[in-house]
Amino acid sequence: MDLFSNLWLGGATAFLPANLAYCFIGCLLGTAIGVLPGLGPTATIAMLLPITFGLPPESALIMLAGIFYGAQYGGSTTAILINLPGESSSVVTAIDGYQMARKGQAGKALATAALGSFFAGTVATILLAVAAPPLAAIALKFGPAEYFSLMVLGLVASVALASGSLLKALAMIVFGLLLGSVGTDVESGVPRYIFGVPQLYDGLNFVAVSMGIFGICEILRNLESEHERSVGVKKVTGLMLNGEDFRRVVAPVLRGTALGSVLGMLPGGGAMLASFASYAVEKRVSPNSAEFGKGAIEGVAAPESANNAGAQTSFIPMLTLGIPGNPVMALMVGAMIIQGVTPGPNVISDEPALFWGMIVSMWAGNLMLVILNLPLIGLWVRMLTIPYHLLFPAIIGFCCIGAYSINNSVFDVFVMALFSVVGFALSKLRFEPAPLLLGFILGPMLEENLRRAMLISQGDPTIFVRSPLSLSLLVVAAIVLALVLSPSIGRKREEAFTE
Amino acid sequence: MLKIRNGRDFVGGATMVLISLLFIWFGWELDVGNSFQMGPGYFPMMLSLLLMAIGLSIIVQSLVVAAQDEGSETANWKAYCLVILAPVFFGLTLSGLGLAPTMLFAIAAVSMASRYANWRHSIALGLFMALSSVVLFTRLLSLPVSAFGPWVPFVGGP
């Protein structure tokens, strides 16, 4: 079967000693930084992106993927041990995980999270390997009109799932698209919004922009409500689950994995939505629902499996269509472009070693995380005790060097500083930065496909509704938008986010 | 007389309108073209108009829907300034002072943004970051930046 020969090819890339080492370093660094309070996967990847610039594309992407799950998992550790979710997808883990830790079951909660994540990761990796090639084959039949409509759907869906006001999320997308138009116009070669600055001919650098709005901006927000944190749990013991625990977590892990895999694939979805949804489902169906919120092991098992599955399957639209569904994937797309790989359906046929190597390394990375996290948990507990006032200056220092190293020019450091102000001002006005980054990454692609489609149709905009595929994508986008606009759903959405 | 019921959203909407006007203003010279032959200005112009429409809708919404009660936040201007100025300082002095002194000053200064800072810790942290970044970035990753720049007497290279 094709699948096996492909996985074999991937294994040949992923299990090269150098790539295994990069995967391991990625997981280790990702966990180390993700475990630090206040640093989620997006900020961690934005900070660490520059260190992968010098690597060959396969190694760079394998390492970045490792950083991603490492940071994702590190967030769960902080959620359980100090009730401080490092990122949005571990918010629900904190509810029951922290209660378990207070009852002296921190080890059990961590072990459940690690094993559940590993199982979910394995399933999601297989799903990715099976689903990606046919999806990419369909995507290869897409013309510019279909691509345009697909990106519109992706952007609309990311709005639908963002928390907060719909209009504001739309505004952020459009603002992001506008920022993406800075730089030389691809078709006419005319510079746009350059202001005579030669460094802007290639556009604003997305690493600098994302470091500003996700890294530095987060520090600004944290300094507002700065307080000493204490780690309640100094030593973690009892990392073994007994038979009773296993019986209780099997069904939640399975449900979480299934739900997470599906939700992760949706544009705009990913780990956060998956963990929220699976917690809500588990609370409803579990026979121990009374225990939820007071330290139910199911309340850790289900969302942790779901967010890992969702994190993994969110690679599917990114790898097959070149369309990022969430900010982390937007960063991965940016990393691929920097490495000279054009993201999209051609990656599978043009770069099979890269594609399959990445998939196999995801599984290897998940295995490494179990090994890294359970025996080394003491180390991470120690890292948690580093006080924030010693941490944030170091983060700023690394961001400065990181921004500098993008082009070995200080211009990107200034861009980063500027966008930390922009991001902070926007967050004060309750605008979310995630749709902005998606718009920024997709802007040039959206414009290119729009212009091509209109050229093909000789200026007739009905091309977008004449092709059945493009029409159905636009209809789905319209339905999604209408659903979010309708008040009853709007209320449900609020409920889901406040839970 | 209309009353602003959500001040935050009113300012937010107005900001979006302002941003769209800025993009229109600075993109005025760009050729818009027509929908068949789109010029470089077409896409930004359409987006600016769209952003303006969204901004105006946010303004309208802020006049109709009242704000929910949110706890007021305390602004920490000293922290904001230090955190934002640190990268700017870094960018301005990196080529002149070199990585080590730039790092030392930037880190020591920015750590004062914290309410728990004390100057001994700040200097120690600055020294630690200066040393580790020099080892990591100029030695191991060989970034094209020297540890000491031309502004530093005696040790600074060109």
XYZ file of C-alpha atoms in Angstrom:
657
model
C 0.000 0.000 0.000
C 1.024 3.544 -0.741
C 0.581 4.667 2.808
C 3.234 2.317 4.090
C 5.797 3.207 1.462
C 5.120 6.869 2.212
C 5.508 6.350 5.933
C 8.674 4.397 5.221
C 9.995 7.365 3.245
C 8.985 9.664 6.088
C 10.672 7.423 8.603
C 13.863 7.554 6.558
C 13.840 11.347 6.957
C 12.490 11.614 10.481
C 14.767 8.977 11.971
C 17.963 10.451 10.619
C 19.998 11.040 13.762
C 20.239 14.769 13.045
C 16.498 15.151 12.561
C 15.715 13.084 15.636
C 18.021 15.411 17.521
C 16.262 18.503 16.139
C 12.899 17.007 17.019
C 14.153 16.340 20.546
C 15.686 19.800 20.937
C 12.447 21.301 19.639
C 10.317 19.371 22.131
C 12.713 20.221 24.949
C 12.924 23.941 24.158
C 9.213 24.111 23.477
C 8.401 22.508 26.818
C 10.945 24.628 28.664
C 9.562 27.881 27.295
C 5.943 26.790 27.160
C 6.100 25.853 30.841
C 7.043 29.405 31.747
C 3.892 31.191 32.806
C 2.476 33.578 30.262
C 4.114 32.031 27.228
C 1.850 30.006 24.990
C 2.698 28.161 21.771
C 2.295 31.217 19.531
C 4.718 33.364 21.488
C 7.116 30.441 21.941
C 7.235 29.681 18.217
C 7.525 33.346 17.278
C 10.471 33.671 19.669
C 12.240 30.525 18.538
C 11.613 30.802 14.780
C 14.891 32.583 14.041
C 16.992 29.750 15.465
C 15.699 27.443 12.716
C 16.622 29.756 9.847
C 20.006 28.163 9.308
C 18.706 24.582 9.151
C 17.657 22.665 6.027
C 13.859 22.845 5.464
C 13.056 19.337 6.756
C 14.977 19.814 9.978
C 13.605 23.307 10.504
C 9.984 22.230 10.167
C 10.507 19.104 12.261
C 12.054 21.238 14.988
C 9.262 23.831 14.798
C 6.611 21.140 15.014
C 8.436 19.788 18.080
C 8.493 23.252 19.627
C 4.772 23.491 18.967
C 3.733 20.340 20.835
C 6.316 20.970 23.492
C 4.845 24.409 24.181
C 1.331 23.032 23.959
C 2.163 20.421 26.538
C 4.108 22.824 28.724
C 0.955 24.913 28.969
C -0.878 21.964 30.496
C 1.803 21.557 33.139
C 1.391 25.137 34.329
C -2.382 24.760 34.183
C -2.278 21.729 36.466
C 0.436 22.830 38.867
C -0.250 26.522 39.361
C -3.730 26.999 37.895
C -2.260 29.287 35.286
C -2.946 28.058 31.775
C -0.039 29.021 29.533
C -2.360 29.240 26.559
C -6.036 29.266 25.792
C -6.280 25.559 25.022
C -5.331 24.553 28.562
C -7.835 26.849 30.228
C -10.232 23.981 30.817
C -7.461 21.637 31.935
C -6.772 24.039 34.760
C -10.291 23.571 36.154
C -9.996 19.951 37.205
C -6.244 19.548 36.893
C -5.510 22.146 39.536
C -8.116 20.695 41.873
C -6.452 17.299 41.496
C -3.079 18.872 42.269
C -4.502 20.441 45.424
C -5.722 17.039 46.516
C -2.194 15.685 46.089
C -2.915 14.004 42.790
C -0.750 16.268 40.621
C 1.253 13.281 39.395
C -1.866 11.466 38.351
C -3.180 14.506 36.493
C 0.121 15.005 34.685
C 0.327 11.333 33.759
C -3.243 11.397 32.450
C -2.473 14.474 30.379
C 0.720 12.958 28.974
C -0.714 9.557 28.129
C -3.969 10.986 26.771
C -2.014 13.417 24.611
C 0.227 10.649 23.331
C -2.701 8.449 22.364
C -4.502 11.365 20.698
C -1.333 12.398 18.924
C -0.835 8.906 17.537
C -4.385 8.715 16.209
C -4.235 12.222 14.758
C -0.929 11.485 13.045
C -2.436 8.429 11.338
C -5.431 10.516 10.335
C -3.137 13.163 8.898
C -1.242 10.563 6.893
C -4.447 9.062 5.526
C -6.439 12.235 4.879
C -3.824 14.634 3.573
C -2.994 13.098 0.159
C -6.606 12.833 -1.094
C -7.367 16.343 0.167
C -4.330 17.694 -1.594
C -5.369 15.864 -4.763
C -8.713 17.666 -4.643
C -6.994 20.949 -3.911
C -4.797 20.539 -6.985
C -7.936 20.821 -9.120
C -8.646 24.227 -7.592
C -8.392 27.236 -9.835
C -7.809 30.775 -8.579
C -11.542 31.356 -8.035
C -11.866 28.258 -5.829
C -8.746 29.203 -3.919
C -10.048 32.682 -3.325
C -13.363 31.340 -2.021
C -11.602 28.798 0.160
C -9.486 31.501 1.772
C -12.567 33.623 2.332
C -14.171 30.647 4.061
C -11.073 30.139 6.171
C -11.005 33.756 7.263
C -14.732 33.832 7.995
C -14.499 30.621 10.004
C -11.659 32.022 12.073
C -13.912 34.961 12.937
C -16.764 32.687 13.873
C -14.631 30.853 16.370
C -12.838 33.841 17.805
C -14.175 35.079 21.096
C -15.501 38.579 21.423
C -17.272 40.846 18.986
C -17.797 39.652 15.430
C -17.410 43.085 13.883
C -14.155 43.611 15.697
C -12.779 40.275 14.511
C -13.756 41.194 10.938
C -12.044 44.547 11.340
C -8.884 42.742 12.482
C -8.921 40.488 9.417
C -9.242 43.439 7.062
C -6.544 45.356 8.920
C -4.314 42.292 8.632
C -5.021 42.009 4.905
C -4.101 45.674 4.501
C -0.838 45.183 6.376
C -0.153 42.263 4.041
C -0.356 44.599 1.061
C 2.677 46.560 2.254
C 5.616 45.872 -0.050
C 6.208 45.455 -3.755
C 3.108 44.572 -5.759
C 3.845 41.157 -7.294
C 2.192 41.824 -10.616
C 3.179 45.365 -11.471
C 6.334 45.686 -9.400
C 5.040 48.953 -7.988
C 6.043 49.581 -4.364
C 3.128 50.110 -1.977
C 3.183 51.868 1.403
C 6.990 51.847 1.417
C 7.640 55.442 2.572
C 11.058 55.238 0.973
C 12.241 52.544 3.356
C 14.184 49.960 1.337
C 13.647 47.244 3.972
C 9.920 47.418 3.279
C 10.208 46.326 -0.350
C 9.659 42.731 0.756
C 6.800 43.744 3.027
C 6.630 43.780 6.784
C 8.381 40.760 8.215
C 5.800 38.494 9.739
C 8.172 37.128 12.404
C 8.816 40.646 13.663
C 5.106 41.469 13.544
C 4.089 38.336 15.422
C 6.870 38.686 18.008
C 5.592 42.187 18.646
C 1.901 41.377 18.951
C 2.253 38.023 20.681
C 5.548 38.174 22.573
C 6.220 41.720 23.746
C 2.559 42.735 23.909
C 1.883 39.853 26.300
C 4.604 41.188 28.611
C 2.994 44.614 28.585
C -0.289 43.059 29.619
C 1.273 40.887 32.309
C 3.109 43.806 33.877
C -0.200 45.505 34.451
C -1.407 42.954 36.942
C 1.877 41.720 38.256
C 1.802 39.658 41.391
C 3.996 37.031 42.977
C 2.979 33.546 42.075
C 3.554 30.605 44.277
C 3.902 27.070 43.116
C 1.668 25.078 45.385
C 3.244 21.790 44.468
C 6.957 21.530 45.104
C 7.331 17.808 44.530
C 5.298 15.685 42.212
C 4.907 12.040 43.053
C 2.565 9.217 42.168
C 2.958 9.365 38.407
C 1.382 5.929 37.977
C -2.247 5.408 37.106
C -3.969 2.425 38.676
C -6.510 0.143 37.030
C -9.435 2.147 38.337
C -7.998 5.355 36.849
C -7.448 3.659 33.521
C -11.045 2.483 33.432
C -12.215 6.023 34.087
C -10.093 7.718 31.432
C -10.420 5.328 28.490
C -13.775 6.594 27.236
C -13.008 10.313 27.766
C -9.700 9.931 25.949
C -11.405 8.232 23.010
C -14.158 10.843 22.832
C -11.687 13.678 23.236
C -9.476 12.295 20.491
C -12.369 11.915 18.063
C -13.808 15.351 18.755
C -10.414 17.025 18.707
C -9.391 15.412 15.423
C -12.506 16.694 13.676
C -12.480 20.191 15.168
C -8.778 20.628 14.525
C -9.267 20.192 10.806
C -11.811 23.004 10.529
C -10.429 26.323 9.449
C -10.332 28.580 12.456
C -10.391 25.553 14.717
C -7.476 23.928 16.418
C -6.525 23.095 19.924
C -8.536 25.686 21.815
C -11.937 24.935 20.348
C -11.261 21.205 20.692
C -10.484 21.386 24.393
C -13.481 23.593 25.204
C -15.893 21.431 23.253
C -14.656 18.142 24.663
C -14.844 19.408 28.232
C -18.429 20.488 27.669
C -19.321 17.130 26.102
C -17.603 15.127 28.832
C -19.367 17.069 31.551
C -22.676 16.134 29.982
C -22.083 12.444 29.301
C -19.828 11.420 32.168
C -21.326 9.301 34.942
C -19.133 11.261 37.354
C -20.388 14.645 36.193
C -20.922 15.766 39.787
C -17.173 15.587 40.341
C -16.399 17.970 37.481
C -14.776 21.128 38.732
C -13.690 19.372 41.907
C -10.868 17.319 40.454
C -12.382 14.774 38.098
C -9.727 12.842 36.213
C -12.038 12.798 33.182
C -11.918 16.594 33.151
C -8.199 16.378 32.475
C -8.178 13.358 30.172
C -10.773 14.560 27.668
C -9.619 18.136 26.957
C -5.958 17.171 26.983
C -6.521 14.438 24.386
C -8.741 16.758 22.395
C -6.337 19.659 22.316
C -3.442 17.497 21.255
C -5.498 15.814 18.538
C -6.736 19.221 17.401
C -3.248 20.680 17.417
C -2.073 17.851 15.209
C -4.955 17.797 12.737
C -4.788 21.581 12.327
C -1.723 20.771 10.226
C -4.022 19.164 7.632
C -5.447 22.343 6.040
C -2.065 24.014 6.419
C -0.142 21.240 4.663
C -2.681 20.310 2.011
C -4.157 23.689 1.102
C -1.539 26.077 2.354
C -4.226 27.783 4.410
C -3.476 28.315 8.084
C -6.406 27.842 10.447
C -4.880 29.475 13.518
C -1.994 31.781 14.403
C 0.429 28.906 15.065
C -0.209 27.511 11.602
C 0.184 31.006 10.182
C 3.654 31.017 11.708
C 4.367 27.581 10.219
C 3.309 28.829 6.769
C 5.636 31.778 7.232
C 8.453 29.442 8.243
C 7.884 27.320 5.131
C 8.010 30.398 2.899
C 11.258 31.485 4.543
C 12.646 28.011 3.855
C 11.725 28.343 0.183
C 8.883 25.836 0.330
C 5.603 27.092 -1.109
C 2.864 25.786 1.175
C -0.032 24.160 -0.623
C -1.146 20.938 -2.271
C 2.065 20.668 -4.255
C 4.157 20.074 -1.152
C 3.188 16.396 -1.005
C 4.281 15.672 -4.580
C 7.167 18.133 -4.780
C 8.693 17.518 -1.369
C 7.614 14.032 -0.322
C 10.556 13.608 2.033
C 9.704 16.841 3.800
C 5.999 16.104 4.026
C 6.189 12.514 5.191
C 9.221 13.194 7.321
C 7.258 15.831 9.179
C 4.342 13.466 9.740
C 6.475 10.661 11.094
C 8.406 13.099 13.261
C 5.124 14.245 14.796
C 4.587 10.796 16.164
C 8.199 10.585 17.327
C 7.808 13.996 18.952
C 4.737 12.886 20.846
C 6.596 9.876 22.167
C 9.490 12.076 23.225
C 7.086 14.329 25.100
C 5.891 11.452 27.268
C 9.487 10.579 28.057
C 10.459 14.217 28.572
C 7.559 15.074 30.763
C 7.010 12.288 33.181
C 10.532 11.510 34.395
C 11.713 15.112 34.048
C 8.719 16.689 35.719
C 10.890 17.823 38.629
C 12.902 19.984 36.264
C 9.789 21.684 34.923
C 8.524 22.315 38.440
C 11.826 24.053 39.141
C 11.427 26.179 36.009
C 7.962 27.206 37.147
C 9.463 28.769 40.239
C 11.482 31.334 38.243
C 9.849 34.625 39.187
C 8.321 36.669 36.392
C 10.390 39.757 37.108
C 13.516 37.820 36.168
C 11.832 36.165 33.228
C 10.387 38.956 31.163
C 13.622 40.940 30.666
C 15.211 37.763 29.306
C 12.261 37.239 26.957
C 12.625 40.795 25.670
C 16.348 40.240 25.162
C 15.769 37.064 23.162
C 13.033 38.692 21.099
C 15.374 41.567 20.206
C 18.123 39.216 19.086
C 15.575 37.039 17.301
C 14.132 39.971 15.394
C 17.616 41.174 14.527
C 18.651 37.773 13.214
C 15.794 37.563 10.678
C 17.680 39.730 8.205
C 20.659 40.709 10.340
C 19.225 44.179 10.416
C 17.893 46.257 13.264
C 14.969 47.411 11.140
C 12.979 44.318 12.138
C 13.649 45.109 15.815
C 11.926 48.461 15.293
C 9.048 46.762 13.469
C 8.690 44.435 16.465
C 8.627 47.375 18.886
C 6.058 49.182 16.753
C 3.774 46.167 16.598
C 3.979 45.569 20.317
C 2.441 49.036 20.681
C -0.141 48.333 17.974
C -1.060 44.992 19.554
C -1.284 46.500 23.014
C -3.477 49.375 21.880
C -5.738 46.921 20.052
C -6.008 44.671 23.094
C -6.961 47.709 25.199
C -9.783 48.317 22.755
C -10.726 44.616 22.979
C -9.633 43.666 19.485
C -8.128 40.180 19.215
C -4.770 39.914 17.473
C -5.189 36.355 16.090
C -7.407 37.242 13.077
C -5.002 40.063 12.261
C -2.104 37.636 11.873
C -4.196 35.287 9.715
C -5.233 38.156 7.455
C -1.647 39.344 7.276
C -0.380 35.919 6.146
C -3.249 35.243 3.744
C -3.429 38.767 2.273
C -0.924 38.380 -0.563
C -2.298 34.934 -1.523
C -5.861 36.229 -1.454
C -5.006 39.193 -3.653
C -3.053 37.095 -6.133
C -5.892 34.620 -6.597
C -8.491 37.367 -6.819
C -6.568 39.108 -9.561
C -5.911 35.904 -11.463
C -9.532 34.838 -11.281
C -10.723 38.214 -12.507
C -8.218 38.139 -15.373
C -9.419 34.697 -16.431
C -13.042 35.817 -16.371
C -12.158 39.093 -18.114
C -13.426 41.183 -15.252
C -16.626 39.253 -14.728
C -17.092 38.723 -10.968
C -19.644 35.945 -11.515
C -16.692 33.569 -11.931
C -16.849 33.067 -8.162
C -20.419 31.795 -8.298
C -20.301 30.009 -11.651
C -17.915 27.313 -10.507
C -19.937 24.935 -8.311
C -17.018 24.336 -5.951
C -16.303 28.017 -5.454
C -20.008 28.736 -5.055
C -20.472 26.081 -2.383
C -17.439 27.353 -0.457
C -18.850 30.863 -0.502
C -22.285 29.599 0.533
C -20.756 27.780 3.505
C -18.900 30.973 4.424
C -22.148 32.937 4.241
C -23.955 30.354 6.380
C -21.200 30.462 8.986
C -21.363 34.239 9.076
C -25.166 34.214 9.329
C -25.065 31.656 12.132
C -22.650 33.732 14.173
C -24.672 36.863 13.541
C -27.918 35.301 14.710
C -28.464 36.229 18.348
C -29.227 32.775 19.753
C -25.956 31.346 18.508
C -24.184 34.460 19.657
C -25.398 33.788 23.164
C -24.341 30.128 22.970
C -20.923 31.253 21.840
C -20.597 33.462 24.855
C -21.631 30.642 27.129
C -19.061 28.348 25.587
C -16.321 30.874 26.158
C -17.266 31.774 29.683
C -17.423 28.198 30.863
C -28.787 63.769 20.816
C -26.978 60.455 20.522
C -25.209 59.135 23.531
C -22.120 56.963 23.488
C -23.019 53.844 25.408
C -19.756 52.016 24.947
C -16.805 54.354 25.002
C -14.241 51.648 24.357
C -16.001 50.473 21.200
C -16.546 54.035 20.039
C -12.810 54.661 20.198
C -12.156 51.249 18.607
C -14.454 51.966 15.671
C -12.994 55.421 15.228
C -9.488 53.901 15.236
C -10.480 51.534 12.433
C -11.892 54.431 10.394
C -8.680 56.341 11.007
C -6.558 53.379 9.879
C -8.613 53.049 6.695
C -8.209 56.760 5.980
C -4.449 56.449 6.486
C -4.266 53.600 3.975
C -6.351 55.576 1.474
C -4.230 58.697 2.009
C -0.886 56.955 1.562
C -2.160 54.800 -1.299
C -3.591 57.758 -3.193
C -0.864 57.660 -5.848
C -1.348 53.961 -6.561
C -3.130 53.014 -9.758
C -6.487 51.488 -8.901
C -7.276 50.174 -12.372
C -10.535 48.353 -12.993
C -11.850 44.959 -12.007
C -10.491 43.408 -15.225
C -7.025 44.966 -14.995
C -6.548 45.525 -11.286
C -3.846 47.997 -10.516
C -1.637 47.822 -7.431
C -4.042 50.137 -5.640
C -7.215 48.135 -6.241
C -6.990 45.594 -3.417
C -5.810 48.050 -0.721
C -8.438 50.579 -1.777
C -11.289 48.082 -1.586
C -10.024 46.806 1.772
C -9.734 50.347 3.125
C -13.323 51.062 2.154
C -14.404 47.773 3.743
C -12.497 48.588 6.927
C -14.110 52.002 7.009
C -17.550 50.437 6.724
C -16.768 48.000 9.544
C -15.364 50.812 11.666
C -18.503 52.876 11.143
C -20.663 49.888 12.094
C -18.673 49.473 15.302
C -19.265 53.156 16.042
C -23.003 52.753 15.409
C -23.052 49.686 17.641
C -21.318 51.618 20.407
C -24.143 54.153 20.315
C -26.823 51.501 20.610
C -25.473 48.699 22.762
C -24.366 49.575 26.251
C -21.000 48.446 27.528
C -20.854 45.579 29.951
C -19.320 46.402 33.256
C -15.672 45.610 33.250
C -13.230 46.133 36.038
C -11.092 49.149 35.416
C -7.440 48.521 34.712
C -4.581 50.393 36.182
C -2.147 51.651 33.610
C 1.522 51.194 34.405
C 3.116 53.859 32.221
C 6.619 53.372 33.551
C 6.484 49.701 32.601
C 5.043 50.406 29.154
C 7.734 52.940 28.346
C 10.581 50.740 29.528
C 9.342 47.643 27.701
C 8.744 49.488 24.447
C 11.927 51.550 24.614
C 14.192 48.577 25.358
C 13.985 47.148 21.793
C 14.339 50.650 20.353
C 17.479 51.211 22.441
C 18.715 47.775 21.382
C 18.219 48.648 17.722
C 19.909 52.041 17.999
C 23.014 50.977 19.901
C 23.662 47.414 18.694
C 26.064 48.345 15.913
C 27.831 50.971 17.995
C 28.187 49.392 21.412
C 28.174 45.742 20.398
C 26.010 42.960 21.754
C 27.357 42.668 25.296
C 26.982 46.274 26.540
C 23.706 46.740 24.641
C 22.266 43.654 26.283
C 23.537 44.641 29.731
C 21.983 48.117 29.577
C 18.746 47.055 27.895
C 18.085 44.180 30.295
C 19.072 46.051 33.432
C 16.869 48.970 32.436
C 13.853 46.974 31.339
C 13.843 44.848 34.477
C 13.041 48.043 36.397
C 9.606 47.823 34.793
C 8.715 45.240 37.397
C 7.456 46.219 40.767
C 9.644 43.513 42.321
C 12.852 44.753 40.731
C 15.896 45.601 42.759
C 19.018 47.012 41.213
C 21.324 44.197 42.324
C 19.176 41.582 40.614
C 18.811 43.782 37.545
C 22.546 44.156 37.070
C 23.136 40.468 37.712
C 20.454 39.559 35.192
C 21.902 42.020 32.668
C 25.377 40.545 33.073
C 24.038 37.015 32.772
C 22.079 37.832 29.607
C 25.018 39.728 28.106
C 27.369 36.815 28.695
C 24.999 34.081 27.568
C 23.864 35.950 24.457
C 27.455 36.618 23.426
C 28.339 32.944 23.854
C 25.163 31.731 22.153
C 24.793 34.220 19.316
C 28.229 35.489 18.401
C 30.177 32.293 19.175
C 27.800 29.369 18.565
C 25.386 30.783 15.979
C 27.897 33.323 14.572
C 25.497 36.190 13.982
C 27.221 39.082 12.221
C 27.437 41.194 15.331
C 30.449 41.702 17.562
C 30.492 41.494 21.331
C 31.940 45.001 21.623
C 31.419 47.702 19.029
C 33.435 50.745 17.957
C 31.944 52.987 20.639
C 33.586 50.982 23.386
C 37.123 52.248 23.981
C 40.087 49.833 23.802
C 38.169 46.533 23.359
C 35.654 47.590 20.696
C 36.354 46.402 17.161
C 35.349 48.344 14.070
